[in-house]
PDB file of C-alpha atoms in Angstrom:
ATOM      1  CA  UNK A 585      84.916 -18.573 -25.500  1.00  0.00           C
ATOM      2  CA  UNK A 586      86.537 -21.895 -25.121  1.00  0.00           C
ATOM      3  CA  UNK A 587      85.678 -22.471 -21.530  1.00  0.00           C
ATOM      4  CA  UNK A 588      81.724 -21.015 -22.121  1.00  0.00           C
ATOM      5  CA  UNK A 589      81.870 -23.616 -24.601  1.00  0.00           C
ATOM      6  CA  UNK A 590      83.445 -26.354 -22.800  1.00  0.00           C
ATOM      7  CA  UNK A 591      80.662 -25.036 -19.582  1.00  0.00           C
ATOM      8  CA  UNK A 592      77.987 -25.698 -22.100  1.00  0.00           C
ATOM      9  CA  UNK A 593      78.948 -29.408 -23.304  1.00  0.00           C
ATOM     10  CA  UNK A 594      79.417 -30.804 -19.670  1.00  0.00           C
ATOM     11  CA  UNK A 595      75.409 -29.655 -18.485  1.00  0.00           C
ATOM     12  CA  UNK A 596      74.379 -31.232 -21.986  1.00  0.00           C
ATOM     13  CA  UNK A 597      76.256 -34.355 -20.935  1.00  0.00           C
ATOM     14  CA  UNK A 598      74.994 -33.925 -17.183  1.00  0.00           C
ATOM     15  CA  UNK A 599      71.611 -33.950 -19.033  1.00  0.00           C
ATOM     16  CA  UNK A 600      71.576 -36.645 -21.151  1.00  0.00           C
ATOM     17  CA  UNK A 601      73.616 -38.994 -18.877  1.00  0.00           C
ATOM     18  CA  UNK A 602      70.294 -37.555 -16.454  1.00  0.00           C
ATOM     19  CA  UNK A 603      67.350 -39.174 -19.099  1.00  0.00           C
ATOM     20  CA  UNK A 604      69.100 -42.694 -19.498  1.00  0.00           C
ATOM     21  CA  UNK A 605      69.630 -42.784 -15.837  1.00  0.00           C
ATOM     22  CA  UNK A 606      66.140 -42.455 -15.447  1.00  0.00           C
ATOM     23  CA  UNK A 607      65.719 -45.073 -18.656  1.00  0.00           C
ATOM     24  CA  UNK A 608      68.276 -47.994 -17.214  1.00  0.00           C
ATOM     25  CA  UNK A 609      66.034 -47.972 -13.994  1.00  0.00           C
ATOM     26  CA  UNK A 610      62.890 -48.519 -15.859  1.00  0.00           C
ATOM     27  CA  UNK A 611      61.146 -44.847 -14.919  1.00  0.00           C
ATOM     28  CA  UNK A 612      59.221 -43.992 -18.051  1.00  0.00           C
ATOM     29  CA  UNK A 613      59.478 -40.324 -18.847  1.00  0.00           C
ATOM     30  CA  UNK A 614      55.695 -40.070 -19.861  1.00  0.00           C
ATOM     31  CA  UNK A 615      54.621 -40.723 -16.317  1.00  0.00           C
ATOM     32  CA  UNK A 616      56.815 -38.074 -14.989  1.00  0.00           C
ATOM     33  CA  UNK A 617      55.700 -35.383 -17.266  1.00  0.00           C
ATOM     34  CA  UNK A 618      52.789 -34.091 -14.782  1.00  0.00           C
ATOM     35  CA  UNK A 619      55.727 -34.088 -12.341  1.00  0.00           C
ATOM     36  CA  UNK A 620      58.059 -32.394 -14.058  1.00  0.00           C
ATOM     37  CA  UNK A 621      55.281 -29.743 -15.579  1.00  0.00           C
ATOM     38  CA  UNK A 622      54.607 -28.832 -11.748  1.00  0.00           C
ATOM     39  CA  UNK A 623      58.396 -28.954 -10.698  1.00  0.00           C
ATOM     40  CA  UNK A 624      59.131 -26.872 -14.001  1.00  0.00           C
ATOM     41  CA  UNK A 625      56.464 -23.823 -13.622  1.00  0.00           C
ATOM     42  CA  UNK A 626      57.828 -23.623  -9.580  1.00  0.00           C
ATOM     43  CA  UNK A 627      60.573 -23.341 -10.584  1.00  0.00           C
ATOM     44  CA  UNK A 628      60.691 -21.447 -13.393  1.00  0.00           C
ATOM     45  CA  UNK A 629      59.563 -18.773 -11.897  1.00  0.00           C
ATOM     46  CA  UNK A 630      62.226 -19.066  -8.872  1.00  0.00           C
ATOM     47  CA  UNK A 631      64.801 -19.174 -12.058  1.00  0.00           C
ATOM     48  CA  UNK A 632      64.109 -16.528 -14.155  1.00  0.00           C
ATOM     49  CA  UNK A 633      66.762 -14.263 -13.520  1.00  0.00           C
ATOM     50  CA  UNK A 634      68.986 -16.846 -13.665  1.00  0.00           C
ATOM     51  CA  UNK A 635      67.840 -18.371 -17.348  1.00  0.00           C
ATOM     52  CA  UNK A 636      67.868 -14.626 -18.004  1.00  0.00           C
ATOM     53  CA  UNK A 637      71.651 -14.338 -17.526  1.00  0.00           C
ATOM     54  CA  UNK A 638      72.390 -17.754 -19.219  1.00  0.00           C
ATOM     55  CA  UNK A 639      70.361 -16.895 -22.486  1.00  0.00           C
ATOM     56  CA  UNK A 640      72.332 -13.264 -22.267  1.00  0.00           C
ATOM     57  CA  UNK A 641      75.688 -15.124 -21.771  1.00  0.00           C
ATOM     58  CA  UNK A 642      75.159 -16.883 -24.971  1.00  0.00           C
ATOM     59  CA  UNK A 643      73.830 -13.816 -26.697  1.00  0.00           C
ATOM     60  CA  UNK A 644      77.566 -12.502 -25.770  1.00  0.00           C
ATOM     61  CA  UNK A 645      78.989 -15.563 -27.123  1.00  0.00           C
ATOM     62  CA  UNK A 646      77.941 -15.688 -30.405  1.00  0.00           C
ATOM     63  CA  UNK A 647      77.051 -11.561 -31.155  1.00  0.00           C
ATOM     64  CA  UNK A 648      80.217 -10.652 -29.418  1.00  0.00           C
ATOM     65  CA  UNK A 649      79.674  -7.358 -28.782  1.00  0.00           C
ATOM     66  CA  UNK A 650      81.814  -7.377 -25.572  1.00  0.00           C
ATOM     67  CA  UNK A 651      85.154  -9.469 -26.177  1.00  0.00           C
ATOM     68  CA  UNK A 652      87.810 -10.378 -22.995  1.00  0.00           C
ATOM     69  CA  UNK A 653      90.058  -7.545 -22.782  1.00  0.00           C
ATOM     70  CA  UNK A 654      87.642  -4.865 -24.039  1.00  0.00           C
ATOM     71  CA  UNK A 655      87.296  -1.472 -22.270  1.00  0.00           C
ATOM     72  CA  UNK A 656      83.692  -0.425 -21.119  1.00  0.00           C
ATOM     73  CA  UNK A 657      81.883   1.103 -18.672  1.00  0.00           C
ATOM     74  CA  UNK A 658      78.383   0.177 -17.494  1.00  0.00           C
ATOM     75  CA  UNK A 659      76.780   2.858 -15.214  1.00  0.00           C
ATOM     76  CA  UNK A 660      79.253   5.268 -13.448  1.00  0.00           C
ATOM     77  CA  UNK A 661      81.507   1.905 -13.802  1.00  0.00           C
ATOM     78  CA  UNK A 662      84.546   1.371 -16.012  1.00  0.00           C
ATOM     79  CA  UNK A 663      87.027  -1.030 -16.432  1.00  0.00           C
ATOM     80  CA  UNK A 664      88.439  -3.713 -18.710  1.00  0.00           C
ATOM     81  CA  UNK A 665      86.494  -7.239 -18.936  1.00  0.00           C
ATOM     82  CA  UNK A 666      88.522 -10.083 -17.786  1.00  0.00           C
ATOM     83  CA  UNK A 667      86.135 -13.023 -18.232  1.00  0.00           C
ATOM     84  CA  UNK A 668      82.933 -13.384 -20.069  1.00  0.00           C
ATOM     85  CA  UNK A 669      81.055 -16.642 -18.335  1.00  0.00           C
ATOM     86  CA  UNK A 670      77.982 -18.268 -19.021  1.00  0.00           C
ATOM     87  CA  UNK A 671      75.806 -16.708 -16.340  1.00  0.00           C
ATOM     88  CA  UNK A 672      77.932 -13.621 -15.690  1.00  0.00           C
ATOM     89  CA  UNK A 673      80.945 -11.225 -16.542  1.00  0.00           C
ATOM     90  CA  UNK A 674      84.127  -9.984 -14.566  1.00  0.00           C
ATOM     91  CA  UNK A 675      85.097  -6.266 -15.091  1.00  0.00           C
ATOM     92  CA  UNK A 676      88.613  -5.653 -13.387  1.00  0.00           C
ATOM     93  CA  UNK A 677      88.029  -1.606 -12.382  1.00  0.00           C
ATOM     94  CA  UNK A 678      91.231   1.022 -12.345  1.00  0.00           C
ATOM     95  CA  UNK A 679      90.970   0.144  -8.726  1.00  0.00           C
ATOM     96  CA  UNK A 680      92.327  -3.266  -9.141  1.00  0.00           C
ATOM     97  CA  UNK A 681      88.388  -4.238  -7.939  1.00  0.00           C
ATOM     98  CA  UNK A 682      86.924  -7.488  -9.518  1.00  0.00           C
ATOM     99  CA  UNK A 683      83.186  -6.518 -10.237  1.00  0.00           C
ATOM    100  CA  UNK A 684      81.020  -9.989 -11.208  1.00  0.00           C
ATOM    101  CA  UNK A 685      78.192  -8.367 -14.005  1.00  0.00           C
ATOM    102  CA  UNK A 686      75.120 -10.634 -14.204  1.00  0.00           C
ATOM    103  CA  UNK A 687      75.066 -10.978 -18.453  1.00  0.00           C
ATOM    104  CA  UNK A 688      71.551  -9.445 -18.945  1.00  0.00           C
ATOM    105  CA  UNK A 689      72.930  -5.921 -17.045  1.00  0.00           C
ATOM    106  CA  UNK A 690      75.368  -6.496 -20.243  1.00  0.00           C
ATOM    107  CA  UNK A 691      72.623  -7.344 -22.733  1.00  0.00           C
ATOM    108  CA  UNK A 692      69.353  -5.202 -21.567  1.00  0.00           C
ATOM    109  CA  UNK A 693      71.467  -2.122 -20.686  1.00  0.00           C
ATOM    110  CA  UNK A 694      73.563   0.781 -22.018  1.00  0.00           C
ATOM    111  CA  UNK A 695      76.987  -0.485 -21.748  1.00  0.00           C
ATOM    112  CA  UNK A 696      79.725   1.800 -23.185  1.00  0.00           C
ATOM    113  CA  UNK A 697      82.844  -0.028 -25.134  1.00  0.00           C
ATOM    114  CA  UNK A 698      85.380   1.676 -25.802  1.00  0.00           C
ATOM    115  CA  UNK A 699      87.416  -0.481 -27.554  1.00  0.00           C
ATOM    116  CA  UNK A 700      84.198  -2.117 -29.652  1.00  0.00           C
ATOM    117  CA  UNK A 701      85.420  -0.846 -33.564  1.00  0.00           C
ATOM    118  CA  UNK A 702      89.377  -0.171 -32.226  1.00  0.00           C
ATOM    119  CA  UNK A 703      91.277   0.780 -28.865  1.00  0.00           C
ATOM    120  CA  UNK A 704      91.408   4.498 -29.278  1.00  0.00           C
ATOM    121  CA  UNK A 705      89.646   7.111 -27.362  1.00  0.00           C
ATOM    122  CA  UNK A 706      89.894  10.985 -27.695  1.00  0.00           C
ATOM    123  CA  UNK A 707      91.135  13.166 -24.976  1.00  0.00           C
ATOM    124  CA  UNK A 708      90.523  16.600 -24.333  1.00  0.00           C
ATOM    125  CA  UNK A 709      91.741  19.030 -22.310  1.00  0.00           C
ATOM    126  CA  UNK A 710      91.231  22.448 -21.449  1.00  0.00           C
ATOM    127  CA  UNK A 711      93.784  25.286 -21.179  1.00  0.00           C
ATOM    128  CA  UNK A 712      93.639  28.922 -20.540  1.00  0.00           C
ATOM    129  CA  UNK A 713      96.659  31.402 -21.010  1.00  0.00           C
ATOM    130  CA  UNK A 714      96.679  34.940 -20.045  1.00  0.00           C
ATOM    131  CA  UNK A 715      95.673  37.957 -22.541  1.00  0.00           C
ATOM    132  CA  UNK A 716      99.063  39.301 -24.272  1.00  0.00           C
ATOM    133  CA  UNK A 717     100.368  35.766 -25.550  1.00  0.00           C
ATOM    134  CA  UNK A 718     100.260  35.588 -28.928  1.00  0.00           C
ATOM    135  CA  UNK A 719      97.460  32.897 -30.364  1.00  0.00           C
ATOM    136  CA  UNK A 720      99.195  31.257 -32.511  1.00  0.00           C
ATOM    137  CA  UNK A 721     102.123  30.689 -30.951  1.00  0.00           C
ATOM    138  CA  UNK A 722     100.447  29.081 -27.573  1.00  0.00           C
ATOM    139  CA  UNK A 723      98.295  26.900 -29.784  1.00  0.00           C
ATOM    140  CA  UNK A 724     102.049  25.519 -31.231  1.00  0.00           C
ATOM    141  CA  UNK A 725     103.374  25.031 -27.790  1.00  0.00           C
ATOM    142  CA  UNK A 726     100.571  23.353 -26.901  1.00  0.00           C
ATOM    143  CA  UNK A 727     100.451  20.954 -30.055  1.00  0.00           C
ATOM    144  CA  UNK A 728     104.094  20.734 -29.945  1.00  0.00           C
ATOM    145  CA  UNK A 729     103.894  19.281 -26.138  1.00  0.00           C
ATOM    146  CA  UNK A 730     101.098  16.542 -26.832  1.00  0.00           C
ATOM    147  CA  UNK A 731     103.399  15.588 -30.170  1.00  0.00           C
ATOM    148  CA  UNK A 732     105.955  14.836 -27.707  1.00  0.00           C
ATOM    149  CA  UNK A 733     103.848  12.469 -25.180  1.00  0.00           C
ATOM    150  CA  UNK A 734     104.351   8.457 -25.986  1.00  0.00           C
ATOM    151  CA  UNK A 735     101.024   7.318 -25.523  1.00  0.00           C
ATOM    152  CA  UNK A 736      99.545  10.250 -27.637  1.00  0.00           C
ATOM    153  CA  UNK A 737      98.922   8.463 -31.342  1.00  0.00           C
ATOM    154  CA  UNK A 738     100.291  10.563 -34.629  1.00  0.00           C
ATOM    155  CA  UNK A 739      97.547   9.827 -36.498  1.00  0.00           C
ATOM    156  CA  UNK A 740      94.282  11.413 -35.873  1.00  0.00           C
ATOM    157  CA  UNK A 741      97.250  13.765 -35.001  1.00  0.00           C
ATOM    158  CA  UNK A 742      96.904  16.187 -31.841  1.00  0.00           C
ATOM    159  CA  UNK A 743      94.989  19.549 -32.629  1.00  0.00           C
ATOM    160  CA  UNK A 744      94.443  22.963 -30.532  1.00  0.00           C
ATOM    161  CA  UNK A 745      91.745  25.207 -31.026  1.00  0.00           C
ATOM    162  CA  UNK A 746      90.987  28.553 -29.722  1.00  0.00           C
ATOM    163  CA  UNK A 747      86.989  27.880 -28.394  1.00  0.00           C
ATOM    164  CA  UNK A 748      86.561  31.311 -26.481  1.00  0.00           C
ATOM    165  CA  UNK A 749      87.813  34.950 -24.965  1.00  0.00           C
ATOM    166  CA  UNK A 750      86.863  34.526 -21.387  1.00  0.00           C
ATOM    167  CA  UNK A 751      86.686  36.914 -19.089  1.00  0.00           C
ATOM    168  CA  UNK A 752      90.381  36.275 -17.504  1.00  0.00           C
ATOM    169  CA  UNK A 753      91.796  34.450 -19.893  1.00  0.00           C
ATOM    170  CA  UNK A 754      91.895  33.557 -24.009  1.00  0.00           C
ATOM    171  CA  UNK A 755      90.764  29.994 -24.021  1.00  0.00           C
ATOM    172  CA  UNK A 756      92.095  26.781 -25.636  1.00  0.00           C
ATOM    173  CA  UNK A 757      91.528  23.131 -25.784  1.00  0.00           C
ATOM    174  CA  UNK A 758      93.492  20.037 -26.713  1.00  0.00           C
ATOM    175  CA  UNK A 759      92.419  16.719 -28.265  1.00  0.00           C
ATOM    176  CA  UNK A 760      94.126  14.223 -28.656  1.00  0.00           C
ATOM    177  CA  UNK A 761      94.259  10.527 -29.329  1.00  0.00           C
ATOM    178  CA  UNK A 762      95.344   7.406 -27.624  1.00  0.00           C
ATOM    179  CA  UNK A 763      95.223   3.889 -27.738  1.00  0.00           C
ATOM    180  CA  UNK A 764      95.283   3.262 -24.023  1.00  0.00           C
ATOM    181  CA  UNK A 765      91.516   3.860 -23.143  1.00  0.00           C
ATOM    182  CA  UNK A 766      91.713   2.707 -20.227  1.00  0.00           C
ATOM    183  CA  UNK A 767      94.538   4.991 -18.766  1.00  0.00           C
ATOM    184  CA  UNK A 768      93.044   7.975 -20.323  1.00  0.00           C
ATOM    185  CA  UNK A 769      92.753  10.318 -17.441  1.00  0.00           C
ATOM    186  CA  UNK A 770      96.660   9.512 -16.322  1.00  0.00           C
ATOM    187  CA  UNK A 771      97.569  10.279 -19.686  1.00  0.00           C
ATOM    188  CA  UNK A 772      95.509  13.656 -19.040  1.00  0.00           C
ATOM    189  CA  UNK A 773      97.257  14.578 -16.122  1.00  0.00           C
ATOM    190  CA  UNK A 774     100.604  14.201 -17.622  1.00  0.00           C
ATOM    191  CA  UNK A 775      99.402  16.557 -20.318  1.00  0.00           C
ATOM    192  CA  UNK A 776      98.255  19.273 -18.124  1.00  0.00           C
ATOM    193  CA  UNK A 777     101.568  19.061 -16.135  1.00  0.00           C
ATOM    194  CA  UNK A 778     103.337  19.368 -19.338  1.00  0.00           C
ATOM    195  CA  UNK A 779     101.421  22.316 -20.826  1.00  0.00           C
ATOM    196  CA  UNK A 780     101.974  23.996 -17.205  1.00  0.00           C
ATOM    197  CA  UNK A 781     105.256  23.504 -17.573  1.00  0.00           C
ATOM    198  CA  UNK A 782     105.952  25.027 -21.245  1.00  0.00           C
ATOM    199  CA  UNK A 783     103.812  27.941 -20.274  1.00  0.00           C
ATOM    200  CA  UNK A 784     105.461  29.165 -17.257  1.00  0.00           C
ATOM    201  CA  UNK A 785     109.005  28.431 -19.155  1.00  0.00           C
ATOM    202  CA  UNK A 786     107.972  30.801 -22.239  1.00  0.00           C
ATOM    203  CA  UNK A 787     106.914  33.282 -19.685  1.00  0.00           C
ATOM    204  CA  UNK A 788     103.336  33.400 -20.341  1.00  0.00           C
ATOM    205  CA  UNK A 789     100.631  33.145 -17.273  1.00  0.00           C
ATOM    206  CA  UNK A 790      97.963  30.529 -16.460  1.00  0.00           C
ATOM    207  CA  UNK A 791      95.633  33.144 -15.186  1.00  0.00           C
ATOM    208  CA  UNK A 792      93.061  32.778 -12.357  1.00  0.00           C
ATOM    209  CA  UNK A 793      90.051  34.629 -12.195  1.00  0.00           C
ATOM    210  CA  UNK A 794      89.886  38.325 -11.138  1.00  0.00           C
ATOM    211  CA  UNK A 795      88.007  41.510 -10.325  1.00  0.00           C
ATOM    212  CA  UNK A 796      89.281  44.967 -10.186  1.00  0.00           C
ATOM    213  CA  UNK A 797      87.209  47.186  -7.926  1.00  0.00           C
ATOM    214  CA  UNK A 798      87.174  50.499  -7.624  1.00  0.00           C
ATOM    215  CA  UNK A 799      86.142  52.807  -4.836  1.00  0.00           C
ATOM    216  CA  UNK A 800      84.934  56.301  -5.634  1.00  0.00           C
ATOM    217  CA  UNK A 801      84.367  59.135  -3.528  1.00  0.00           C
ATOM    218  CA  UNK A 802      81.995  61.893  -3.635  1.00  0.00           C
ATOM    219  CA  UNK A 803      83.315  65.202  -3.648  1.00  0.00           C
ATOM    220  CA  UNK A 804      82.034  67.470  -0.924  1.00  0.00           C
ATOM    221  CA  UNK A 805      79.920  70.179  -1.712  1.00  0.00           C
TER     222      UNK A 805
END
């Protein structure tokens, strides 16, 4: 915010120092109105994109709905903003790939923040365990495991629910929360690796889908 500010206060000095400039050398501004008025609808229309950004850089100034370090995604994009300036926005992807965002894309369109009211985002994950294990017991394994992960919060605290009976296997799913939005889908994969783990240890089977056919014969007359 500083800098934007600091951005700001140097064109309005740029500006002004401009107009007595133009006073010290005797020009009088009312003669170069009709001058101006030309120069101004040329190029106004050459700069409307760019006014465009500027007025939506200072609508993110002073509404702040996207702050420096906040998670978002715009589009199929997502990533955590690293600078919010005057005419446009860096978003630093998972990739370690500085994006520049003009500020209306930020303004005029959907964006998706993620850490807007707090930094937590759910996470859910499906499981599926084979018929024969006990319901109540897999859905305390699988609590028990996401209890145990660091970057899984106590408090919403992690739930499993039975959502189905499929046709190879009785079906679960995991949510959890976590604080590190941005990392979600690593802390995903180090849930399902966990899960896999406790299953095969307690004996029980991660199924795979199956058919059982079987071949009949007529008898002979």
């Amino acid at each position: 915010m500083g800098t934007t500010i600091s951005r700001i206060i140097h064109y309005l000095i740029l500006l002004i120092g401009f107009l007595v400039g133009l006073g010290v050398f005797g020009i009088e501004l009312s003669k170069l109105t009709v001058v101006f008025g030309a120069l101004g609808v040329g190029i106004g229309f050459g700069l409307q994109s760019v006014v465009n950004n500027i007025v939506s850089g200072l609508i993110l100034l002073f509404t702040r709905p996207i702050n420096v370090d906040d998670t978002i995604e715009v589009g199929n994009i997502m990533g955590e903003i690293k600078q919010i300036g005057i005419r446009s926005s860096i978003l630093r992807t998972r990739q370690g790939a500085d994006i520049i965002i003009p500020n209306a894309d930020l303004t005029g369109g959907q964006v998706i923040n993620w850490t807007y009211s707090d930094k937590r985002r759910r996470i859910e994950l499906p499981v599926g365990v084979n018929y024969g294990s006990e319901p109540r017991k897999v859905i305390e394994m699988i609590t028990a495991v996401a209890s145990a992960h660091p970057r899984v919060l106590r408090y919403p605290p992690p739930q499993t629910f039975l959502t189905e009976f499929g046709d190879s296997s009785i079906n679960y799913e995991l949510r959890v929360w976590t604080d590190d939005a941005l990392n979600w889908y690593i802390i995903r994969s180090e849930l399902a690796v966990a899960i896999y783990d406790a299953i095969h240890a307690s004996g029980m089977v991660i199924p795979f889908p199956q058919r059982e056919v079987r071949l009949l014969k007529d008898n002979e007359a």
